[in-house]
Every structure is written in C-alpha cells, then in structure tokens.
Amino acid sequence: MRAYEQILSAIHAHGRFSGTPSLARIRALLAALGNPQSELKFVHIGGTNGKGSVAALTAAALEQAGYRTGLFTSPYVVDFCERMRVDGANISREDLCRIAARVLALEQELSLPEGERIGEFEFTTACAMVYFLEQRCDIVVLEVGLGGQFDATNAIDCPEVAVLTHVALDHMEVLGDTVAQIAADKSHIVKPGSRLVNYPGQEPEVDEVLRSRCAEVGARYLPAPQPESISCALDGTACTIDGHPFRLRLIGRHQAYNAATAYAAIAALRDGGWHIPEEAAAAGFARAAVPARQEIVRRAPLLLIDGAHNADGVTALCATLDRLLPMGGISLVLGMVADKQYDVCVRMLARRADNIYAVQPDNPRALSSRQLASVIREFSPYTNVFDCGDTRSALRRALAGAQEDDVVVVCGSLYVAGEAKNALNNGVI
C-alpha cells in the first residue's frame, strides 16, 4: 500500500499542464519506451460527453466477441487503477507501480526544451501503452483526455476507427468558445485514411467541421444511426438501432444515442475485418457499466450518483430526474469546480430540488461550498440550502433526512462522485 501511495504521489506531482500544447513530449517519452503504441490497434474516442459510456459499450462488445481488449479512460472515480483495464479488470497496483517506476526512470533521461516537462496525463498515457502491450491486447479502446489535437492519446498512428461523441461547450479556456471551435480541435483524432464515426444528433456546425476534416485528410465519414423505440426506466434503457433491439444497464435517454454511436463503431470495425457478431454486440451492450454516470447505488431512499459537470451533462441528468424520479422529494449533494459553467448547471438543478447540500470537492479548482450555496440561493430562493463543507457530511445529512420514497442525488463533479463512493465503500455512511 505504501509503495502504491508513493507512486500515486509521484504521478500526481507531474501537474495538469506541462508546457506549450504539443505532442512532442509524449512522443519523446513513448520513443524512450520503444514506442509500444506502434504495436497496438485502437478505437480512438473523443468528444465532450458520452466518451466513457461509448468506450465501455464498445469494449464490452469486443470482449464478448473474444478479443483481448484494453480500455483506457479518464478520470477515475475511486481508484486510479480504474483508468487501465483489460477484459474488464483493472490494472493491479503491483503492475502500475512496476510500470510507473520504469517510466519515471526513463523520464529523467529525456532532453526536453526549457520550461517543458511531462504532464500527468502524458505520463499516465505512456504507462497505459506499456501495460496494454505487455498484456498482448488485440485492440485498445482509447478515450481522449482533453480536446484531441494535442491530447497525449493522439500520439498513436491511424486507429482502426475514430469516434466523436456529442460535442458541447466545455473546457472553453483551452478549446474555444463555440462548439465549432471545440469540434475543430477534437477532429484531429481523424487521421489520413481513417474512418470517423459521428454521434447522431450533433449540432449542424459540428457536423460541418467533422465532414470537412474527413474530406481534408481523406477519411471516411460514418454517421451513426438514430436510435428508435427508446424506453427508459430505473433499471436501464431499451432501444432499437438499425433494426436491432438492445437492452442497456445504463440509465437515461441519452444512453440510447451513445449506444448507437458504439454500434456504428462496431460496424466500422466489422468493415475493417474484425469479427464481431450481432449477438456479441448485444451481450456486451447489456453488461456494460460506467461508474458515476447516473448510477443507482442504493434504494429506499434511492441514491443516484452522477458525475455530470457541464451544462450538456446536467441537461441529461435533469431529463432523468423529470422522467423517472417523480415519486418523492429530491435532495442534491452538489459540488462543482470553479472553471465549469457552474451558474448554468446550478440554475437547472436548483429548481428541481427540495433540499441542496452544498459541498467543496477536495480539488484545487473547487468552488467553495459557501460560494456555491450563495449561488443556489440566488437562483432558487425557496429551496432549502445547507453549506456542508465536505461530501461525506453532506451525504450523511441528506440520507438521514430522506424518506423511503425520496431521492438523493450526488452530482456536479466526478470528484464529488468519487468522494461519495469512497464513503459508501468504506462503510462510513
């Protein structure tokens, strides 16, 4: 345990940003490791919201088809090891420590320009490439961290298929102020000669950017089909895609659109020679799960944890609250980071809640619980608002005050979601 904690401290010490936007640093680090990414095949998934769900659905279908499948996602919810999985199993702490120690040693030997250093996501991506090659993965489902053009995952060669999930406003300080600008950055995961699967229902300006990118680099543009006959319930979502019925564990109407995107990615892989029967796709979709994405963890009172942290994600959460959770009172355990559209998100959430327990996630970018409580009161003066400080205390108070037919929702940030799940897993609530 001590070695694991020391390695995590060393990884986190790299920092979020590490110099000018560039792929030079990650390419130098990968080259020092022997370019493990060059011996792997990838499904490369970018977008604003839905990346984790599409990645989980695609990986589960590939696993059911018999392929040894790697899955790289970010961020983690409870344990850092969640970020690297093979056939559904997290990397072991021992393997992470061993690989990270190797990468740390090689990192010290790199000659980078003055002011440049390896960032945390670049370091983690390099570790993942080493691990997936060691595990002899047939294919890796690779989720973009931020943007696309200069994201560390974009150091790979042409993927088997590139996928763009729903593009919306987020990380505007880095990617741009409009969805077209954001789409332009994300579109750089589309490489010459590749295939791009596009989410059904993108904004027209996003479609235009993605079609233009495909034309520019000679890539094939593959729009995902519209899902039909969508039926949502607390135990999952049912839909029909291209005439085939699917049942998902994932909750929310938006998950049918994510499933359609994953379905199109599987179809593109089939066209590329991968053998993935329809029954494997259906079985994989039925078992895929994503932590802290409208995840029900308790009932009576119902406790739902959702990591939605931008306006698009909160819109999907509100749709579920309106459609599926009308039975009793709604209490929110809410915390956000200050560089998100917290005012827009709070405005949507506050009017749906009877009680809101404001918290401050354990993160340098967190909005203080006092400031959050003040914003909530401004938008919803008749909602009961409690400044609780930390997530564990807030969740304990929310559950203690809830009746059996009430709903408690933990939301606003994946950091808050992780803190809540940690408290529940450790039995302190």
C-alpha positions as a printed NumPy array, in Angstrom:
array([[  0.   ,   0.   ,   0.   ],
       [  2.819,   2.404,   0.885],
       [  4.543,   1.811,  -2.473],
       [  1.251,   2.414,  -4.284],
       [  0.65 ,   5.676,  -2.438],
       [  4.183,   6.81 ,  -3.215],
       [  3.73 ,   6.051,  -6.909],
       [  0.419,   7.917,  -6.988],
       [  2.062,  10.914,  -5.346],
       [  4.798,  10.832,  -7.974],
       [  2.235,  10.623, -10.787],
       [  0.092,  13.458,  -9.429],
       [  3.192,  15.619,  -8.897],
       [  3.502,  15.971, -12.67 ],
       [  0.705,  18.515, -12.758],
       [ -2.203,  19.03 , -15.112],
       [ -0.485,  21.096, -17.815],
       [  3.156,  20.798, -18.769],
       [  4.091,  23.427, -21.346],
       [  3.035,  24.574, -24.766],
       [  0.32 ,  22.482, -26.496],
       [  2.282,  19.825, -28.353],
       [  2.666,  16.092, -28.905],
       [  6.457,  16.381, -28.742],
       [  6.706,  15.475, -25.038],
       [  4.546,  12.342, -25.178],
       [  6.261,  11.226, -28.388],
       [  9.667,  11.612, -26.753],
       [  8.553,   9.6  , -23.733],
       [  6.982,   6.873, -25.869],
       [ 10.116,   6.688, -28.022],
       [ 12.21 ,   6.153, -24.884],
       [  9.876,   3.256, -24.051],
       [ 10.296,   1.707, -27.504],
       [  7.067,   3.123, -28.968],
       [  4.708,   0.495, -27.534],
       [  1.721,   2.262, -29.118],
       [  3.007,   1.376, -32.595],
       [  2.385,  -2.317, -31.901],
       [ -1.214,  -1.844, -30.776],
       [ -4.529,  -1.307, -32.555],
       [ -7.037,   1.257, -31.338],
       [-10.571,   2.555, -31.298],
       [ -9.943,   6.234, -30.536],
       [-12.88 ,   8.021, -28.848],
       [-13.141,  11.796, -28.454],
       [-15.994,  14.202, -27.753],
       [-17.349,  16.232, -24.857],
       [-19.913,  13.998, -23.153],
       [-20.548,  10.282, -23.529],
       [-16.942,   9.204, -24.164],
       [-16.884,   6.929, -21.124],
       [-20.19 ,   5.291, -21.996],
       [-19.312,   4.757, -25.663],
       [-15.911,   3.402, -24.656],
       [-17.443,   0.98 , -22.139],
       [-20.061,  -0.235, -24.626],
       [-17.504,  -0.72 , -27.398],
       [-15.028,  -2.517, -25.144],
       [-17.716,  -4.827, -23.754],
       [-18.819,  -5.813, -27.262],
       [-15.227,  -6.561, -28.286],
       [-14.704,  -8.647, -25.154],
       [-17.862, -10.642, -25.883],
       [-16.56 , -11.261, -29.398],
       [-13.489, -12.921, -27.88 ],
       [-10.901, -10.18 , -28.34 ],
       [ -8.473,  -9.35 , -25.566],
       [ -9.492,  -5.738, -25.072],
       [ -7.751,  -2.869, -23.334],
       [ -9.716,   0.13 , -22.087],
       [ -8.145,   3.465, -21.183],
       [-10.426,   6.066, -19.582],
       [-10.221,   9.227, -17.515],
       [-10.66 ,  10.43 , -14.925],
       [-11.026,   7.7  , -12.337],
       [-13.81 ,   7.735,  -9.746],
       [-12.469,   5.793,  -6.737],
       [ -9.161,   4.12 ,  -7.634],
       [ -6.504,   5.304, -10.091],
       [ -6.236,   1.735, -11.404],
       [ -9.702,   2.109, -12.981],
       [ -8.049,   4.038, -15.793],
       [ -6.381,   0.966, -17.342],
       [ -8.42 ,  -2.195, -17.77 ],
       [ -8.039,  -5.409, -19.724],
       [-11.127,  -7.522, -20.316],
       [-12.922,  -5.572, -17.606],
       [-10.272,  -5.975, -14.893],
       [ -8.331,  -3.006, -13.502],
       [ -4.56 ,  -2.98 , -13.718],
       [ -3.18 ,  -4.353, -10.449],
       [ -1.487,  -1.94 ,  -8.079],
       [  1.68 ,  -4.021,  -8.345],
       [  1.727,  -3.721, -12.149],
       [  1.032,   0.004, -12.005],
       [  3.87 ,   0.537,  -9.521],
       [  6.296,  -1.51 , -11.607],
       [  5.457,   0.194, -14.902],
       [  5.272,   3.689, -13.424],
       [  8.689,   3.232, -11.799],
       [ 10.137,   2.315, -15.186],
       [  8.531,   5.319, -16.868],
       [  9.711,   7.632, -14.075],
       [ 13.294,   6.451, -14.564],
       [ 13.191,   6.99 , -18.331],
       [ 11.524,  10.354, -17.896],
       [ 14.583,  11.615, -16.009],
       [ 16.748,  10.873, -19.05 ],
       [ 14.626,  12.878, -21.51 ],
       [ 16.011,  16.057, -23.002],
       [ 13.068,  18.448, -23.272],
       [ 13.116,  22.17 , -24.172],
       [ 13.437,  24.608, -21.304],
       [ 10.126,  25.08 , -19.492],
       [  8.726,  21.804, -20.832],
       [  8.02 ,  18.76 , -18.675],
       [  5.926,  15.614, -18.817],
       [  2.371,  16.205, -17.537],
       [  0.292,  13.773, -15.513],
       [ -1.934,  12.712, -18.394],
       [  1.062,  12.246, -20.695],
       [  2.758,  10.107, -18.062],
       [ -0.381,   8.025, -17.463],
       [ -0.916,   7.522, -21.193],
       [  2.638,   6.224, -21.558],
       [  2.12 ,   3.791, -18.674],
       [ -1.088,   2.553, -20.295],
       [  0.62 ,   1.863, -23.617],
       [  3.28 ,  -0.214, -21.894],
       [  0.671,  -2.152, -19.942],
       [ -1.589,  -2.91 , -22.913],
       [  1.359,  -4.174, -24.934],
       [  2.531,  -6.344, -22.024],
       [ -0.989,  -7.77 , -21.807],
       [ -0.964,  -8.576, -25.535],
       [ -4.215,  -6.786, -26.197],
       [ -5.79 ,  -7.447, -29.573],
       [ -7.289,  -3.957, -29.523],
       [ -7.446,  -0.973, -27.149],
       [-10.423,   1.329, -26.696],
       [ -8.69 ,   4.642, -26.053],
       [-10.555,   7.6  , -24.57 ],
       [ -9.235,  11.091, -25.262],
       [ -8.407,  13.125, -22.159],
       [ -8.927,  16.718, -23.324],
       [ -9.648,  18.006, -26.819],
       [ -7.915,  15.979, -29.493],
       [ -5.199,  17.747, -31.46 ],
       [ -2.612,  17.866, -28.692],
       [ -4.074,  15.263, -26.359],
       [ -1.479,  12.664, -25.382],
       [ -3.607,   9.844, -26.796],
       [ -3.265,  11.419, -30.251],
       [  0.342,  10.239, -30.413],
       [ -0.988,   6.952, -31.816],
       [ -0.876,   6.133, -35.509],
       [ -4.058,   5.783, -37.557],
       [ -6.667,   3.949, -35.43 ],
       [ -8.95 ,   1.21 , -36.673],
       [-11.748,   3.735, -36.222],
       [-12.054,   7.202, -34.687],
       [-15.253,   8.135, -32.843],
       [-16.668,  11.542, -31.897],
       [-19.348,  11.557, -29.213],
       [-21.595,  14.538, -28.5  ],
       [-19.664,  17.797, -28.795],
       [-20.752,  20.591, -26.444],
       [-19.309,  23.557, -24.561],
       [-16.662,  22.567, -22.027],
       [-13.022,  23.476, -21.364],
       [-13.592,  26.686, -23.35 ],
       [-10.451,  28.276, -21.887],
       [ -8.419,  25.638, -23.746],
       [-10.512,  24.515, -26.731],
       [-12.5  ,  27.579, -27.841],
       [-15.73 ,  29.454, -27.188],
       [-18.005,  27.762, -29.749],
       [-18.92 ,  24.164, -30.482],
       [-17.412,  24.582, -33.956],
       [-14.041,  25.605, -32.492],
       [-14.176,  22.756, -29.988],
       [-15.103,  20.286, -32.74 ],
       [-12.183,  21.512, -34.853],
       [ -9.735,  20.638, -32.078],
       [-11.357,  17.273, -31.393],
       [-11.486,  16.418, -35.108],
       [ -7.697,  15.988, -35.193],
       [ -8.054,  12.425, -33.937],
       [ -9.233,  11.755, -37.518],
       [ -6.103,  10.82 , -39.442],
       [ -5.448,  10.366, -43.158],
       [ -7.124,   7.234, -44.481],
       [ -9.043,   6.555, -41.276],
       [-12.775,   6.238, -40.59 ],
       [-14.791,   8.574, -38.393],
       [-17.995,   7.536, -36.626],
       [-20.058,  10.574, -35.675],
       [-22.652,  10.752, -32.893],
       [-26.273,  11.018, -34.113],
       [-27.735,  14.449, -33.454],
       [-24.643,  16.638, -33.421],
       [-25.146,  20.373, -33.905],
       [-25.085,  21.252, -37.653],
       [-21.917,  23.311, -37.248],
       [-20.204,  20.335, -35.614],
       [-21.238,  18.05 , -38.47 ],
       [-19.851,  20.573, -40.931],
       [-16.486,  20.7  , -39.169],
       [-16.205,  16.908, -38.999],
       [-17.205,  16.374, -42.627],
       [-14.665,  18.996, -43.647],
       [-11.923,  17.299, -41.65 ],
       [-12.696,  13.945, -43.268],
       [-12.596,  15.498, -46.736],
       [ -9.322,  17.258, -45.921],
       [ -7.437,  14.132, -44.795],
       [ -9.18 ,  11.561, -46.983],
       [-11.046,   9.845, -44.165],
       [-14.396,   8.096, -44.457],
       [-17.284,   9.83 , -42.66 ],
       [-19.728,   7.408, -40.999],
       [-22.76 ,   8.96 , -39.268],
       [-24.217,   6.775, -36.524],
       [-27.875,   5.763, -36.974],
       [-30.632,   7.404, -34.975],
       [-31.827,   5.145, -32.126],
       [-35.53 ,   4.327, -32.176],
       [-38.2  ,   2.989, -29.806],
       [-36.324,   4.337, -26.786],
       [-37.697,   3.228, -23.431],
       [-36.144,   4.405, -20.161],
       [-36.506,   3.02 , -16.644],
       [-34.521,   2.942, -13.428],
       [-33.155,  -0.488, -14.307],
       [-31.813,   0.6  , -17.698],
       [-32.627,   1.688, -21.229],
       [-34.057,  -0.207, -24.184],
       [-33.83 ,   0.903, -27.81 ],
       [-33.658,  -0.255, -31.384],
       [-30.628,   0.567, -33.523],
       [-30.629,  -0.142, -37.248],
       [-33.448,  -2.636, -36.688],
       [-31.693,  -4.488, -33.857],
       [-33.076,  -4.388, -30.28 ],
       [-30.695,  -3.557, -27.436],
       [-31.035,  -3.513, -23.686],
       [-28.634,  -1.384, -21.625],
       [-27.849,  -1.221, -17.919],
       [-27.083,   2.458, -18.458],
       [-29.823,   4.888, -17.43 ],
       [-31.138,   7.789, -19.494],
       [-32.411,   8.573, -22.96 ],
       [-29.004,   9.939, -23.935],
       [-27.529,   6.458, -23.451],
       [-29.505,   5.193, -26.455],
       [-27.585,   7.747, -28.555],
       [-24.31 ,   6.629, -27.022],
       [-25.247,   3.035, -27.822],
       [-25.985,   3.995, -31.437],
       [-22.532,   5.579, -31.632],
       [-20.864,   2.462, -30.224],
       [-22.949,   0.31 , -32.601],
       [-21.636,   2.31 , -35.568],
       [-18.078,   1.916, -34.276],
       [-18.57 ,  -1.86 , -34.106],
       [-19.973,  -1.829, -37.655],
       [-16.911,   0.114, -38.843],
       [-14.642,  -2.452, -37.199],
       [-16.521,  -5.236, -38.974],
       [-15.905,  -3.468, -42.268],
       [-12.224,  -3.473, -41.344],
       [-12.16 ,  -7.233, -40.896],
       [-12.931,  -7.634, -37.191],
       [-15.345, -10.47 , -36.427],
       [-17.963,  -9.115, -34.018],
       [-21.301, -10.946, -34.288],
       [-24.524,  -9.063, -33.572],
       [-25.153, -11.276, -30.558],
       [-21.733, -10.314, -29.13 ],
       [-22.582,  -6.636, -29.508],
       [-25.967,  -7.15 , -27.839],
       [-24.449,  -9.136, -24.959],
       [-21.693,  -6.577, -24.485],
       [-24.083,  -3.648, -24.509],
       [-26.287,  -5.41 , -21.947],
       [-23.44 ,  -5.866, -19.456],
       [-21.537,  -2.585, -19.908],
       [-21.494,  -0.354, -16.843],
       [-19.935,   3.04 , -16.175],
       [-19.416,   4.191, -12.572],
       [-20.887,   7.54 , -11.505],
       [-22.913,   8.028, -14.675],
       [-26.47 ,   8.111, -13.333],
       [-25.511,   5.126, -11.197],
       [-28.032,   3.862,  -8.652],
       [-26.153,   2.612,  -5.594],
       [-28.959,   2.32 ,  -3.011],
       [-32.745,   2.199,  -2.816],
       [-35.297,   3.335,  -0.209],
       [-34.3  ,   6.103,  -0.305],
       [-32.975,   5.901,  -3.834],
       [-29.392,   7.156,  -4.071],
       [-28.123,   8.121,  -7.508],
       [-24.555,   9.264,  -8.234],
       [-23.767,  11.204, -11.393],
       [-20.53 ,  12.904, -12.359],
       [-22.074,  15.329, -14.873],
       [-20.113,  18.552, -14.608],
       [-21.087,  20.703, -17.589],
       [-24.33 ,  22.071, -18.994],
       [-24.771,  19.259, -21.519],
       [-24.264,  16.533, -18.919],
       [-26.514,  18.24 , -16.378],
       [-29.221,  18.552, -19.048],
       [-29.159,  14.757, -19.415],
       [-29.347,  14.33 , -15.631],
       [-32.295,  16.718, -15.395],
       [-34.11 ,  14.781, -18.125],
       [-33.796,  11.647, -15.998],
       [-34.955,  13.461, -12.879],
       [-38.014,  14.756, -14.732],
       [-38.826,  11.486, -16.47 ],
       [-38.003,   8.799, -13.943],
       [-37.897,  10.269, -10.46 ],
       [-41.235,  11.961,  -9.692],
       [-42.093,   9.76 ,  -6.712],
       [-40.913,  11.816,  -3.735],
       [-38.739,  14.687,  -2.65 ],
       [-35.362,  15.283,  -4.296],
       [-32.252,  16.233,  -2.324],
       [-28.977,  17.086,  -4.013],
       [-25.465,  16.705,  -2.657],
       [-23.865,  19.194,  -5.001],
       [-20.278,  20.291,  -5.541],
       [-18.531,  21.797,  -8.564],
       [-15.188,  23.119,  -9.74 ],
       [-14.874,  26.83 , -10.377],
       [-13.772,  26.614, -14.018],
       [-17.01 ,  24.934, -15.15 ],
       [-20.313,  26.554, -16.129],
       [-21.472,  26.211, -12.552],
       [-24.029,  29.012, -12.755],
       [-25.789,  27.392, -15.729],
       [-25.718,  23.971, -14.066],
       [-26.975,  25.284, -10.719],
       [-29.833,  27.118, -12.404],
       [-31.045,  23.862, -13.979],
       [-30.59 ,  21.7  , -10.891],
       [-31.796,  24.023,  -8.147],
       [-35.371,  24.344,  -9.328],
       [-35.789,  20.57 ,  -9.29 ],
       [-34.642,  20.054,  -5.695],
       [-36.327,  20.415,  -2.337],
       [-33.008,  20.374,  -0.472],
       [-29.46 ,  21.051,  -1.628],
       [-26.396,  20.188,   0.445],
       [-23.511,  22.269,  -0.916],
       [-20.03 ,  20.735,  -0.716],
       [-16.483,  21.618,  -1.72 ],
       [-14.698,  18.781,  -3.517],
       [-11.122,  18.038,  -2.494],
       [ -9.553,  19.653,  -5.547],
       [ -7.547,  22.866,  -6.039],
       [-10.054,  24.072,  -8.645],
       [-13.092,  23.511,  -6.424],
       [-15.767,  26.118,  -5.902],
       [-16.15 ,  26.723,  -2.167],
       [-19.29 ,  25.324,  -0.587],
       [-20.085,  28.8  ,   0.778],
       [-19.935,  30.37 ,  -2.688],
       [-21.935,  27.513,  -4.185],
       [-24.616,  27.852,  -1.504],
       [-24.837,  31.577,  -2.274],
       [-25.308,  30.9  ,  -5.997],
       [-28.013,  28.312,  -5.265],
       [-29.942,  30.749,  -3.061],
       [-29.752,  33.365,  -5.809],
       [-31.315,  31.078,  -8.391],
       [-33.745,  29.225,  -6.14 ],
       [-34.67 ,  31.242,  -3.018],
       [-37.302,  28.734,  -1.894],
       [-35.002,  25.686,  -1.903],
       [-33.563,  24.564,   1.441],
       [-29.797,  25.095,   1.135],
       [-27.187,  23.762,   3.571],
       [-23.49 ,  24.64 ,   3.453],
       [-21.961,  21.309,   4.499],
       [-18.338,  21.671,   3.504],
       [-17.339,  18.076,   2.776],
       [-19.122,  15.378,   0.762],
       [-19.239,  12.735,   3.487],
       [-21.022,  15.014,   5.978],
       [-23.435,  16.235,   3.327],
       [-24.327,  12.737,   2.179],
       [-24.88 ,  11.571,   5.737],
       [-27.24 ,  14.511,   6.385],
       [-29.096,  14.052,   3.102],
       [-29.714,  10.331,   3.698],
       [-30.722,  10.879,   7.326],
       [-33.323,  13.438,   6.28 ],
       [-34.765,  11.445,   3.365],
       [-37.94 ,   9.335,   3.457],
       [-38.069,   5.899,   1.822],
       [-39.712,   7.211,  -1.351],
       [-37.364,  10.209,  -1.658],
       [-34.37 ,  10.558,  -3.959],
       [-30.854,  11.695,  -3.045],
       [-28.656,  12.697,  -5.978],
       [-24.895,  13.241,  -5.707],
       [-23.829,  15.387,  -8.649],
       [-21.865,  18.298, -10.088],
       [-18.41 ,  16.743, -10.33 ],
       [-16.673,  13.398, -10.685],
       [-14.58 ,  14.432,  -7.702],
       [-17.74 ,  14.63 ,  -5.563],
       [-18.956,  11.343,  -7.044],
       [-15.678,   9.667,  -6.094],
       [-15.775,  11.055,  -2.565],
       [-19.329,   9.772,  -2.108],
       [-18.485,   6.311,  -3.437],
       [-15.411,   6.143,  -1.226],
       [-17.505,   6.992,   1.842],
       [-20.069,   4.34 ,   0.931],
       [-17.451,   1.702,   0.11 ],
       [-15.662,   2.308,   3.414],
       [-18.874,   1.916,   5.379],
       [-18.774,   5.369,   6.977],
       [-22.321,   6.138,   5.82 ]])
